[in-house]
mmCIF file of N, CA, C and O in Angstrom:
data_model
loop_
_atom_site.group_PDB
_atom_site.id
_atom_site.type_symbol
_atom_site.label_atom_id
_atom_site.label_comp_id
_atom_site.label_asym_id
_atom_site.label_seq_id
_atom_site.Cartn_x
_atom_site.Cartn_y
_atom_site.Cartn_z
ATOM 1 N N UNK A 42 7.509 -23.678 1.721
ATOM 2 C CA UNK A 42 7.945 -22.323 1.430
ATOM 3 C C UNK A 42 6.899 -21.346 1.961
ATOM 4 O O UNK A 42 5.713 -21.480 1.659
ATOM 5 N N UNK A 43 7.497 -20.005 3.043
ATOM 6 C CA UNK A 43 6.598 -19.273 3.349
ATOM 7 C C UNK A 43 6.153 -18.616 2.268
ATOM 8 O O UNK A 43 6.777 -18.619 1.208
ATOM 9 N N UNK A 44 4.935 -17.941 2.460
ATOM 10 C CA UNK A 44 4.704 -16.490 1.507
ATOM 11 C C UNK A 44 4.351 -15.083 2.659
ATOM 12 O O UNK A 44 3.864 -14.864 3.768
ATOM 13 N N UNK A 45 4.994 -14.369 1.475
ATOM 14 C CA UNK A 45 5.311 -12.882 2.717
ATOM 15 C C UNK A 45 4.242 -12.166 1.704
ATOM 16 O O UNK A 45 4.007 -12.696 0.618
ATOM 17 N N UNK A 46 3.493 -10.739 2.154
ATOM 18 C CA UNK A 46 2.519 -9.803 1.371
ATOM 19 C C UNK A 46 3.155 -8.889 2.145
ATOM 20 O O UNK A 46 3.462 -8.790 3.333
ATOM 21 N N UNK A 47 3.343 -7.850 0.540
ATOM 22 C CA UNK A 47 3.009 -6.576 0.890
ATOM 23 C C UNK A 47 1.594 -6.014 0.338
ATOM 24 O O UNK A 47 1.270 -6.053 -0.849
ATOM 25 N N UNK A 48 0.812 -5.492 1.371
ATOM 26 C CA UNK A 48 -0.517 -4.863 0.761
ATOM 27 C C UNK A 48 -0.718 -3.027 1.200
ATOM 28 O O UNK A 48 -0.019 -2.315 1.921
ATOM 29 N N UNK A 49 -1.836 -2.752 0.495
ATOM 30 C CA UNK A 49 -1.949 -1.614 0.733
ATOM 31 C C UNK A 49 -3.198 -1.452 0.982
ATOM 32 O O UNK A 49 -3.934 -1.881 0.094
ATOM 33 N N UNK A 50 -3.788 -0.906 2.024
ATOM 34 C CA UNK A 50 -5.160 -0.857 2.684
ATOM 35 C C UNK A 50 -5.759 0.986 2.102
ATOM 36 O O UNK A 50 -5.102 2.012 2.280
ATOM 37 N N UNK A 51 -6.940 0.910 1.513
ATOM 38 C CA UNK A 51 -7.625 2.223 1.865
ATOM 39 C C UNK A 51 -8.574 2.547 2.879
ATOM 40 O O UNK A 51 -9.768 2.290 2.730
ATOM 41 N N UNK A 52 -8.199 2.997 3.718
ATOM 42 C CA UNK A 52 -8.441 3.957 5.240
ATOM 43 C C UNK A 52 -9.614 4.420 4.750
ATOM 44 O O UNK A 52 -9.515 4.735 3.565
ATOM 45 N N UNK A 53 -11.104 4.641 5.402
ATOM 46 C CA UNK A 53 -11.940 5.007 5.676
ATOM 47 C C UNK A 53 -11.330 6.684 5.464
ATOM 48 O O UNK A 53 -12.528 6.717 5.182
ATOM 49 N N UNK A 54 -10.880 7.685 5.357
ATOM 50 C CA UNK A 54 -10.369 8.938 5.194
ATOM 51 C C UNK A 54 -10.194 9.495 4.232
ATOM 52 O O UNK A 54 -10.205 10.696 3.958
ATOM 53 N N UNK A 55 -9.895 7.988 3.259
ATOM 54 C CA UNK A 55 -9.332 8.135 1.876
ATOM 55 C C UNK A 55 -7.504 8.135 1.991
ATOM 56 O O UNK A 55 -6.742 8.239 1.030
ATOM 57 N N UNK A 56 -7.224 8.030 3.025
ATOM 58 C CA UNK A 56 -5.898 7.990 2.820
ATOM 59 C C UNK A 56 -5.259 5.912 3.213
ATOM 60 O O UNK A 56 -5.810 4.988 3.812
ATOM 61 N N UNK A 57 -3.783 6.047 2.414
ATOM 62 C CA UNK A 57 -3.897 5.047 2.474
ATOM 63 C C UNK A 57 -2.737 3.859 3.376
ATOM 64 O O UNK A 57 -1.690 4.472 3.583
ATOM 65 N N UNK A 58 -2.664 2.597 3.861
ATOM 66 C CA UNK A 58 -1.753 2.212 4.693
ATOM 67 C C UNK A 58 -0.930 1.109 3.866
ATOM 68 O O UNK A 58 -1.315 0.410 2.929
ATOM 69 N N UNK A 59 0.274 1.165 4.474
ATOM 70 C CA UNK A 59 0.731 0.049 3.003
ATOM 71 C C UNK A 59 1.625 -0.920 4.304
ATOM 72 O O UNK A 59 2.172 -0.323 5.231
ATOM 73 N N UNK A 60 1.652 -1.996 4.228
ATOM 74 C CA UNK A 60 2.329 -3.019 5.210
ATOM 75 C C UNK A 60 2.638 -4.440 4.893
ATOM 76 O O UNK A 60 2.230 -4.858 3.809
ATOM 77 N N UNK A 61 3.256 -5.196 5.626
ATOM 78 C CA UNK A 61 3.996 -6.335 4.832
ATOM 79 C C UNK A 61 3.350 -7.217 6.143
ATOM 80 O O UNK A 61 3.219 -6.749 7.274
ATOM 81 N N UNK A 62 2.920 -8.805 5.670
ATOM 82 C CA UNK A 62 3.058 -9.489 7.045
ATOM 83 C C UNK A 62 3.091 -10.893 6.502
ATOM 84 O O UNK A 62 3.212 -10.820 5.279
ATOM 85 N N UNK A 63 3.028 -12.223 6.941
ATOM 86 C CA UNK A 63 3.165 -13.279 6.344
ATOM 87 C C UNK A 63 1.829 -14.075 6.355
ATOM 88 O O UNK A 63 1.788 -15.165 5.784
ATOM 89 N N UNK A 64 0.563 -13.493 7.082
ATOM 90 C CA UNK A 64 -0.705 -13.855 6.688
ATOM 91 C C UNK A 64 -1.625 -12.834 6.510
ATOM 92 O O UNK A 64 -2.225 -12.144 7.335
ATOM 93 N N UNK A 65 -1.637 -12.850 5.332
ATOM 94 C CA UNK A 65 -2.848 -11.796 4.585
ATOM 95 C C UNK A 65 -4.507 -11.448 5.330
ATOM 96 O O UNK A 65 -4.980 -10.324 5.495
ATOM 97 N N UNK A 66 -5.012 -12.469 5.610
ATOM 98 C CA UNK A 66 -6.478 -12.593 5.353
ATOM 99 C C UNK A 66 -5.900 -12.383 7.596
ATOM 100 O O UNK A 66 -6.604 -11.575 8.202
ATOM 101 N N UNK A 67 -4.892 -13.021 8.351
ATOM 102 C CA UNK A 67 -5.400 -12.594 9.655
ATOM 103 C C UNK A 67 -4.913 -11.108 10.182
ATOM 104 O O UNK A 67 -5.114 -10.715 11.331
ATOM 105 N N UNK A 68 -4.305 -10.417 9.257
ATOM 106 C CA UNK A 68 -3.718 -8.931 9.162
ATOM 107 C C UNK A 68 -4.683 -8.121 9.047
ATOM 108 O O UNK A 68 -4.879 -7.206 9.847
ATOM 109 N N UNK A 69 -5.501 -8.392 7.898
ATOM 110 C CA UNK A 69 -6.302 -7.302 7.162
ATOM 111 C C UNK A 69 -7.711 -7.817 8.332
ATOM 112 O O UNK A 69 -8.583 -6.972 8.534
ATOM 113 N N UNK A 70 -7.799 -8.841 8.850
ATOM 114 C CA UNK A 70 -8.548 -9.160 10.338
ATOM 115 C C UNK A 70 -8.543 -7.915 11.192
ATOM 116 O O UNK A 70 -9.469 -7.148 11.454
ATOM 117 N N UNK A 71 -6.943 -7.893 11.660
ATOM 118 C CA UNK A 71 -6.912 -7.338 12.984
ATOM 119 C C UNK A 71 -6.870 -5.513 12.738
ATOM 120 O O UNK A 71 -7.162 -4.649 13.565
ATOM 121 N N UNK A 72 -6.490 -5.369 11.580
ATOM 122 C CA UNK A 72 -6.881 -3.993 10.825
ATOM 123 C C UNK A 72 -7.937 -3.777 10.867
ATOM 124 O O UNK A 72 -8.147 -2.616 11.217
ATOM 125 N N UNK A 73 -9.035 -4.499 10.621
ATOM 126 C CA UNK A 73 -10.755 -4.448 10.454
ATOM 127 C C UNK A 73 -11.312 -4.062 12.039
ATOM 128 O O UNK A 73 -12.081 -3.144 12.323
ATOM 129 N N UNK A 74 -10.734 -4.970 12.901
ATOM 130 C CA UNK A 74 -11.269 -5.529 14.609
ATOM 131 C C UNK A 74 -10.666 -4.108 15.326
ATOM 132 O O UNK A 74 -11.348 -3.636 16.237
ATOM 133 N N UNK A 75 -9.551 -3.492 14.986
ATOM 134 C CA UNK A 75 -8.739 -2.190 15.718
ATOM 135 C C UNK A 75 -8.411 -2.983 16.904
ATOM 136 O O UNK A 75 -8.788 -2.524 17.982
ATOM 137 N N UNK A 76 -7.782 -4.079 16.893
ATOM 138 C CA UNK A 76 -6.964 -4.701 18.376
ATOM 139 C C UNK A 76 -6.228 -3.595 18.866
ATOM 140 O O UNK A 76 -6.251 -3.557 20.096
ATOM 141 N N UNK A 77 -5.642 -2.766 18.384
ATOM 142 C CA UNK A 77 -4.275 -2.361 18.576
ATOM 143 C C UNK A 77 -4.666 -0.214 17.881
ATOM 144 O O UNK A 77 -4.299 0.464 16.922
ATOM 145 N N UNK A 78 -5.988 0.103 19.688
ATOM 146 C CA UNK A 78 -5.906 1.526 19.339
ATOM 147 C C UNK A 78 -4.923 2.687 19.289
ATOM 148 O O UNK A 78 -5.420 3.812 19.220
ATOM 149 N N UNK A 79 -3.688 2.580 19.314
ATOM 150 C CA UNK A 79 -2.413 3.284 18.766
ATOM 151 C C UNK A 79 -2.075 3.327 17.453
ATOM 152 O O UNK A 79 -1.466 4.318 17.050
ATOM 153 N N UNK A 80 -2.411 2.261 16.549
ATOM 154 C CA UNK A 80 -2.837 2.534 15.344
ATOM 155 C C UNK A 80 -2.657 3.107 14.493
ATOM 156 O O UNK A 80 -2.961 4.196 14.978
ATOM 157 N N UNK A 81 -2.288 3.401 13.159
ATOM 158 C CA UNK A 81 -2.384 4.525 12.195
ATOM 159 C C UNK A 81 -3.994 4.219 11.740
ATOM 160 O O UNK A 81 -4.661 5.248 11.629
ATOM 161 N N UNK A 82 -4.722 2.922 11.457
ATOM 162 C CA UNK A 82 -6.031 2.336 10.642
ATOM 163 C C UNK A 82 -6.976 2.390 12.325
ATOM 164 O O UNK A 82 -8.188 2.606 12.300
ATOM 165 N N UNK A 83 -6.553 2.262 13.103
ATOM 166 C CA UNK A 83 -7.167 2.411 14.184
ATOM 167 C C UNK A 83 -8.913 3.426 14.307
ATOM 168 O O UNK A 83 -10.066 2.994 14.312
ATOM 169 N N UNK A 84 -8.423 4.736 14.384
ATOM 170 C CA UNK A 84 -9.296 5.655 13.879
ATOM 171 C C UNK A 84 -9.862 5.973 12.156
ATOM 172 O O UNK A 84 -10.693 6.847 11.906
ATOM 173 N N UNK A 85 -9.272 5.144 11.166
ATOM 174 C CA UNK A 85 -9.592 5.241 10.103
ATOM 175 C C UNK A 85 -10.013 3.768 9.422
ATOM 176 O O UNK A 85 -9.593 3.285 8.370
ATOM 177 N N UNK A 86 -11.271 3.051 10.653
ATOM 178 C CA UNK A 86 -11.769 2.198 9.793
ATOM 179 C C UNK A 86 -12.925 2.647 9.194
ATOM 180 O O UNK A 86 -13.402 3.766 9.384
ATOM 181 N N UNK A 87 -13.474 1.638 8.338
ATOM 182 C CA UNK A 87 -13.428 0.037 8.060
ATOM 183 C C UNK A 87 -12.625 1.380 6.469
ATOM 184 O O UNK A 87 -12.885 2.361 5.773
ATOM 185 N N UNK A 88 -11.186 -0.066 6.912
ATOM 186 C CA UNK A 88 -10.388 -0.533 6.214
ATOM 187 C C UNK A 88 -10.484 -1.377 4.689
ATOM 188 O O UNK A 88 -11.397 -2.188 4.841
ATOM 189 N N UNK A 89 -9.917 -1.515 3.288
ATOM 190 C CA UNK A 89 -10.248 -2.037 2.617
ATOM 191 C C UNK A 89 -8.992 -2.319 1.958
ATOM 192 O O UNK A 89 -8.139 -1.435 1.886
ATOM 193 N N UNK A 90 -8.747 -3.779 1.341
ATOM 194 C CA UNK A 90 -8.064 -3.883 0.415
ATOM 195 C C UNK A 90 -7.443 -3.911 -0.369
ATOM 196 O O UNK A 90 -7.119 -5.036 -0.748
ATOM 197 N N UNK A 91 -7.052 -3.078 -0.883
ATOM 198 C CA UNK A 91 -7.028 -2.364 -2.287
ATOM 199 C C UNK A 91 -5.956 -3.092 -3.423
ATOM 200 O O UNK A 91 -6.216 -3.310 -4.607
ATOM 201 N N UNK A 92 -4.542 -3.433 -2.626
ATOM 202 C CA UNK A 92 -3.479 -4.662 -3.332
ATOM 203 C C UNK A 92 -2.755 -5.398 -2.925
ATOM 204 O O UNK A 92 -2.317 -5.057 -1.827
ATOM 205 N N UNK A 93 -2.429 -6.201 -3.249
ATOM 206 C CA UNK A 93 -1.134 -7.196 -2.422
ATOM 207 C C UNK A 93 -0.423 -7.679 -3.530
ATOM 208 O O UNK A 93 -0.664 -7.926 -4.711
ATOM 209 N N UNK A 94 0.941 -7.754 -2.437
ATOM 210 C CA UNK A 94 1.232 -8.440 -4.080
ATOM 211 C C UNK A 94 2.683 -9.534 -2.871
ATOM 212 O O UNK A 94 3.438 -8.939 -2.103
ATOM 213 N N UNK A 95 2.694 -11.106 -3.045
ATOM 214 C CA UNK A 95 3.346 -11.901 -2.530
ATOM 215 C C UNK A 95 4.717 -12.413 -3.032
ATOM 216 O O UNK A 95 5.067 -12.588 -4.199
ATOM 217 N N UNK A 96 5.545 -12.653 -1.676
ATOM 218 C CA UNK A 96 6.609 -12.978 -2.303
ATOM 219 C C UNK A 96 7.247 -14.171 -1.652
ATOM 220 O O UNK A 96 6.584 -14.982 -1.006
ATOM 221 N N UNK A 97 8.749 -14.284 -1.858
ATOM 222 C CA UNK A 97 9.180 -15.980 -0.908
ATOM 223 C C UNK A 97 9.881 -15.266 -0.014
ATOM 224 O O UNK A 97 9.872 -15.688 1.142
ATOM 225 N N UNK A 98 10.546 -14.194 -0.279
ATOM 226 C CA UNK A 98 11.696 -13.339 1.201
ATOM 227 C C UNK A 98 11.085 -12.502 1.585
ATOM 228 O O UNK A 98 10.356 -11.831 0.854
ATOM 229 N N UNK A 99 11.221 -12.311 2.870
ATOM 230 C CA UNK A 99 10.974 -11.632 3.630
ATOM 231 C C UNK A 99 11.657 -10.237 3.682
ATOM 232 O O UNK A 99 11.337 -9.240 4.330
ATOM 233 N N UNK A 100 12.756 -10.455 2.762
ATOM 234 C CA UNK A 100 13.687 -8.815 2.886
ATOM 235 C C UNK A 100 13.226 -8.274 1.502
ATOM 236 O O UNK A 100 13.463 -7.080 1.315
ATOM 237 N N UNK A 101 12.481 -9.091 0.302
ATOM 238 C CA UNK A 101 12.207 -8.634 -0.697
ATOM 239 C C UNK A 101 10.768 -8.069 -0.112
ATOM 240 O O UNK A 101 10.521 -6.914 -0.458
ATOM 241 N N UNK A 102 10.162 -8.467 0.403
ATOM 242 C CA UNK A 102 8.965 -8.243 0.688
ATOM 243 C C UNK A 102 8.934 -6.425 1.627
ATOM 244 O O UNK A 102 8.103 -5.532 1.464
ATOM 245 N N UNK A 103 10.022 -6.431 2.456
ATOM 246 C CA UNK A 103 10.218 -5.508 3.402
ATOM 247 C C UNK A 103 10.483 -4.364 2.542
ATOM 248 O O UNK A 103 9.749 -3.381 2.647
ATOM 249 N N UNK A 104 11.644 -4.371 1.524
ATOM 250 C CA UNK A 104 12.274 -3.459 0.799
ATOM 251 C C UNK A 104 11.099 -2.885 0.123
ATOM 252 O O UNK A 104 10.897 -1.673 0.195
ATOM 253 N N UNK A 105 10.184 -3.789 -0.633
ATOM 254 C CA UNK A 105 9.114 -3.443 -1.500
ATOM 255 C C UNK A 105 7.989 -2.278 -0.566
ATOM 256 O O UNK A 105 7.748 -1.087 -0.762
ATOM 257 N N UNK A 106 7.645 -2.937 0.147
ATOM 258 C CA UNK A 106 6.880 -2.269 1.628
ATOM 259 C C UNK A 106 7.602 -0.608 1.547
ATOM 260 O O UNK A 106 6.979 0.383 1.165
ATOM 261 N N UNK A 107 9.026 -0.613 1.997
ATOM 262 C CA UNK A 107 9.605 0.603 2.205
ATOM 263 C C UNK A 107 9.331 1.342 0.875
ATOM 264 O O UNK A 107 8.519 2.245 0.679
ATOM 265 N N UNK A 108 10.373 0.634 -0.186
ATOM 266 C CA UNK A 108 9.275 1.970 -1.805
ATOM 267 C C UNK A 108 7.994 2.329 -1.600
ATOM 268 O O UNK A 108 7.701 3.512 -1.776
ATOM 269 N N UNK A 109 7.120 1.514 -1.247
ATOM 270 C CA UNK A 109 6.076 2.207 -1.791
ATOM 271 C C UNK A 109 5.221 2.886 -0.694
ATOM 272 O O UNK A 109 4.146 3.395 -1.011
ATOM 273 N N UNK A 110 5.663 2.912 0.594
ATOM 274 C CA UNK A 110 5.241 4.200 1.631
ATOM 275 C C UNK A 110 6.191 5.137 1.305
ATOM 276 O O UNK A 110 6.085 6.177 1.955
ATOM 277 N N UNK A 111 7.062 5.101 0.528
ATOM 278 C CA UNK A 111 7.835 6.172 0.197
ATOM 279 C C UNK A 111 7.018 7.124 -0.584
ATOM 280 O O UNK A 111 6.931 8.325 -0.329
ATOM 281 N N UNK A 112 6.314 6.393 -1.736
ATOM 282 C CA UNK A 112 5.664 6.614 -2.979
ATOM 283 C C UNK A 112 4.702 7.959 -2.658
ATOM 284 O O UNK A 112 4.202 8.295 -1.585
ATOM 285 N N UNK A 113 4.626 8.608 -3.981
ATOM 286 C CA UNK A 113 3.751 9.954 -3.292
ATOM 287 C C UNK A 113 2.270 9.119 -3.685
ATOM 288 O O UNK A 113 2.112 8.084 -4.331
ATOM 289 N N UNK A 114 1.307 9.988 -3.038
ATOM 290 C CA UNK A 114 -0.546 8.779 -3.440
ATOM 291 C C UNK A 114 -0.508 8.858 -4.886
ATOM 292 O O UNK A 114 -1.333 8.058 -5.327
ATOM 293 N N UNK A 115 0.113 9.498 -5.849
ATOM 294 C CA UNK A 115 -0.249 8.886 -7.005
ATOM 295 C C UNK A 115 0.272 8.157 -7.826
ATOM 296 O O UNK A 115 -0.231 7.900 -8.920
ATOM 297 N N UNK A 116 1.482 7.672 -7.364
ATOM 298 C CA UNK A 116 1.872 6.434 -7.473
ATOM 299 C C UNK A 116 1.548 5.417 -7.166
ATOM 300 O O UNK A 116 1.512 4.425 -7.893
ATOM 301 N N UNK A 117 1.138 5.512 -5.585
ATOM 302 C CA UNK A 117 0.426 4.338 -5.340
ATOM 303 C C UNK A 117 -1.198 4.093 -5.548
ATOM 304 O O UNK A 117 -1.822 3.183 -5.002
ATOM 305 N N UNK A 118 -1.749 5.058 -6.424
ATOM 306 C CA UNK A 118 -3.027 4.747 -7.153
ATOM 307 C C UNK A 118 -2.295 4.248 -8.430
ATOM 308 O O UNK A 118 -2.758 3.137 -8.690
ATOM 309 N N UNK A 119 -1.729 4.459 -8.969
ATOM 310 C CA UNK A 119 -1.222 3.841 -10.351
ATOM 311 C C UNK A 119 -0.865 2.449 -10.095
ATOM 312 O O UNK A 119 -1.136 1.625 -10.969
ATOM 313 N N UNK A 120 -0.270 2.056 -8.975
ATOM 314 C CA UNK A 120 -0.021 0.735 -8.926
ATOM 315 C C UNK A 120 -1.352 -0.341 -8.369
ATOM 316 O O UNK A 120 -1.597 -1.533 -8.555
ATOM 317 N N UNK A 121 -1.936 0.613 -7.710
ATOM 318 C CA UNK A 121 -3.708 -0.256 -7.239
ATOM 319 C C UNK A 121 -4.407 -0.272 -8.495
ATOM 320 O O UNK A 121 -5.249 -1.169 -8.505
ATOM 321 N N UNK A 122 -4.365 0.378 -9.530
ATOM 322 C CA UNK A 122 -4.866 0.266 -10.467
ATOM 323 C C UNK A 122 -4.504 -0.063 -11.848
ATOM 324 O O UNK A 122 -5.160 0.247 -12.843
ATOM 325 N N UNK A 123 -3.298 -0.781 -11.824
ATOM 326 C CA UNK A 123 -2.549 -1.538 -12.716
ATOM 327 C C UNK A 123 -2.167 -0.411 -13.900
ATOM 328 O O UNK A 123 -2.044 -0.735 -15.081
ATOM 329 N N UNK A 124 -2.008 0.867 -13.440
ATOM 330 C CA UNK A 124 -1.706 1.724 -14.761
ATOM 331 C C UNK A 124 0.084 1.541 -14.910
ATOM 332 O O UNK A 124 1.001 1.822 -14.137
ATOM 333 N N UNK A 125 0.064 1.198 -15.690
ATOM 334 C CA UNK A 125 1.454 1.160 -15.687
ATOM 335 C C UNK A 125 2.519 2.427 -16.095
ATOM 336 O O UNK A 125 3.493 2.958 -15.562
ATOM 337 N N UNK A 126 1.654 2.614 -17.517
ATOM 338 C CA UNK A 126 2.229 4.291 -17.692
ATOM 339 C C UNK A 126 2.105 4.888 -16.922
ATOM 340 O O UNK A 126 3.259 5.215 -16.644
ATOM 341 N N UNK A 127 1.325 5.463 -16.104
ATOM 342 C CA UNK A 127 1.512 6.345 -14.910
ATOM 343 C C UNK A 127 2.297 5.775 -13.891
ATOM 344 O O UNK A 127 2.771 6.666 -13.187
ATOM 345 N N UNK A 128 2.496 5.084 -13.671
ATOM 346 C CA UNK A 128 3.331 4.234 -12.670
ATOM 347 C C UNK A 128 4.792 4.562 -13.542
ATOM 348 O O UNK A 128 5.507 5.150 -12.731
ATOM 349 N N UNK A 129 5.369 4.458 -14.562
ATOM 350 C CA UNK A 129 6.412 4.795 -15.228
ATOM 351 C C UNK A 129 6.499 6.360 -15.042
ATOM 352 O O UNK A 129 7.434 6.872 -14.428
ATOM 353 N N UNK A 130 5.736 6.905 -15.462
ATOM 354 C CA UNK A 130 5.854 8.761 -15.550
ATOM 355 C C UNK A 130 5.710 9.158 -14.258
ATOM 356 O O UNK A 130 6.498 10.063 -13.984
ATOM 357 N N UNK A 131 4.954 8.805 -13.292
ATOM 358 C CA UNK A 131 5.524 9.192 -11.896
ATOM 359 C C UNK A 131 6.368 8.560 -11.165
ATOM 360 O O UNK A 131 6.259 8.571 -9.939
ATOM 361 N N UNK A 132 7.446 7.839 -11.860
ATOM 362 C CA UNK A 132 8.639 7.326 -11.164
ATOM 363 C C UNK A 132 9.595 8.211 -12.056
ATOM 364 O O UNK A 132 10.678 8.084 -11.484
ATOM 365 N N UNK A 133 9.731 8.784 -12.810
ATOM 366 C CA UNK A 133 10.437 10.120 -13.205
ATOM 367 C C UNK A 133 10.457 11.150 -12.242
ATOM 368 O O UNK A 133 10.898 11.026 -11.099
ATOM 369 N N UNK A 134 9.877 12.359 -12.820
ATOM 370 C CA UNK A 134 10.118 13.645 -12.332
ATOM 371 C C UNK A 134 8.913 13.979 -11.763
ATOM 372 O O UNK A 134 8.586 14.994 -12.378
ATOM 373 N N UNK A 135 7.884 13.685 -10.795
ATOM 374 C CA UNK A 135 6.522 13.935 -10.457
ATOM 375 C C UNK A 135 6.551 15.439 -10.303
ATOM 376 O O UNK A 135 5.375 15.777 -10.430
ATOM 377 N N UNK A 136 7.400 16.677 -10.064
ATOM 378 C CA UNK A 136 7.176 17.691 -10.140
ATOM 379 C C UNK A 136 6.590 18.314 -11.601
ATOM 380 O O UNK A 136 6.026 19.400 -11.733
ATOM 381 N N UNK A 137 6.816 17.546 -12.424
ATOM 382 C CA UNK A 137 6.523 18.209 -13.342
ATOM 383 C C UNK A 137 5.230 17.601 -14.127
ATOM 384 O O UNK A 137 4.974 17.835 -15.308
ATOM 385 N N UNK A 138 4.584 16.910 -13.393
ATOM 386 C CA UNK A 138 3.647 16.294 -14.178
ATOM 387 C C UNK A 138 2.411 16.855 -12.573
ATOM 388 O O UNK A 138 1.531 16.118 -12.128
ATOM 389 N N UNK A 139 2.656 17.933 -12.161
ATOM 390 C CA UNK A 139 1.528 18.610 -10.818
ATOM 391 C C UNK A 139 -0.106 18.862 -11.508
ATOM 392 O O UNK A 139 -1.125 18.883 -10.819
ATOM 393 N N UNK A 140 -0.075 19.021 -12.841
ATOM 394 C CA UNK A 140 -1.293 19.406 -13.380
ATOM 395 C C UNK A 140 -2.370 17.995 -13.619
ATOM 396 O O UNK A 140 -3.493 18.154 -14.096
ATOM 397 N N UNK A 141 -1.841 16.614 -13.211
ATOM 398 C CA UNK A 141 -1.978 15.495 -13.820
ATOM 399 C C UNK A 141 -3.619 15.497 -12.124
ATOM 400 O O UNK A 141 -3.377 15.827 -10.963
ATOM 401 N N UNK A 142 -4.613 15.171 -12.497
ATOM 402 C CA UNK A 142 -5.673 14.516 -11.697
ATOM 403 C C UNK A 142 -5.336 14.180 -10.838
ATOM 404 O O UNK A 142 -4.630 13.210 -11.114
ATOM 405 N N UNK A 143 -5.369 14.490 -8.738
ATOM 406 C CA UNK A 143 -5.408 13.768 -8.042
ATOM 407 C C UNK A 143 -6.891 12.857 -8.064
ATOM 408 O O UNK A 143 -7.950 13.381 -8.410
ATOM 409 N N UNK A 144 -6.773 11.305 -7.606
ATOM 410 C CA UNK A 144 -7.913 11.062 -7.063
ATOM 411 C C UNK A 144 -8.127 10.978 -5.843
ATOM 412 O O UNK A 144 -9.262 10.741 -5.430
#
């Protein structure tokens, strides 16, 4: 059985990249090395880590990928950082919660 990752990288900028591939450790490689200067991480290394999370399909894996570059950044700090309530309250109405801490 394959395993598929979706992860999410923090960019040297502070901003962040979120992508799906079926080997973790030679992805977050060629993200690190900048093979490929067209790039979004290209100009915003060294690259880091931040989550992954694995699956067995490849279309579950893809779909997941698509939510969460959808996601505004503070959602996807709530999910790098296992908050779950915030991860619940900004999957509501995020307009109305504007006064809430960017990090």
């Amino acid at each position: 059985m394959k395993n598929y990752f979706v992860y999410i990288l923090k960019c040297n900028d502070n901003s962040f990249y979120t992508g799906v591939t079926n080997n973790l450790e030679q992805r977050i490689e060629q993200h690190s090395s900048g093979i490929k200067k067209d790039s979004y991480t290209y100009k915003r290394r060294p690259v880091t880590l931040v989550w992954n999370e694995s699956f067995n399909e490849i279309g579950q894996a893809i779909l997941w990928e698509k939510k969460i570059k959808a996601w505004s950044r503070r959602k996807k700090i709530a999910l790098i950082e296992g908050n779950w309530d915030d991860l619940i309250l900004f999957s509501k109405n995020y307009t109305q919660f504007g006064n809430k801490i960017e990090k």
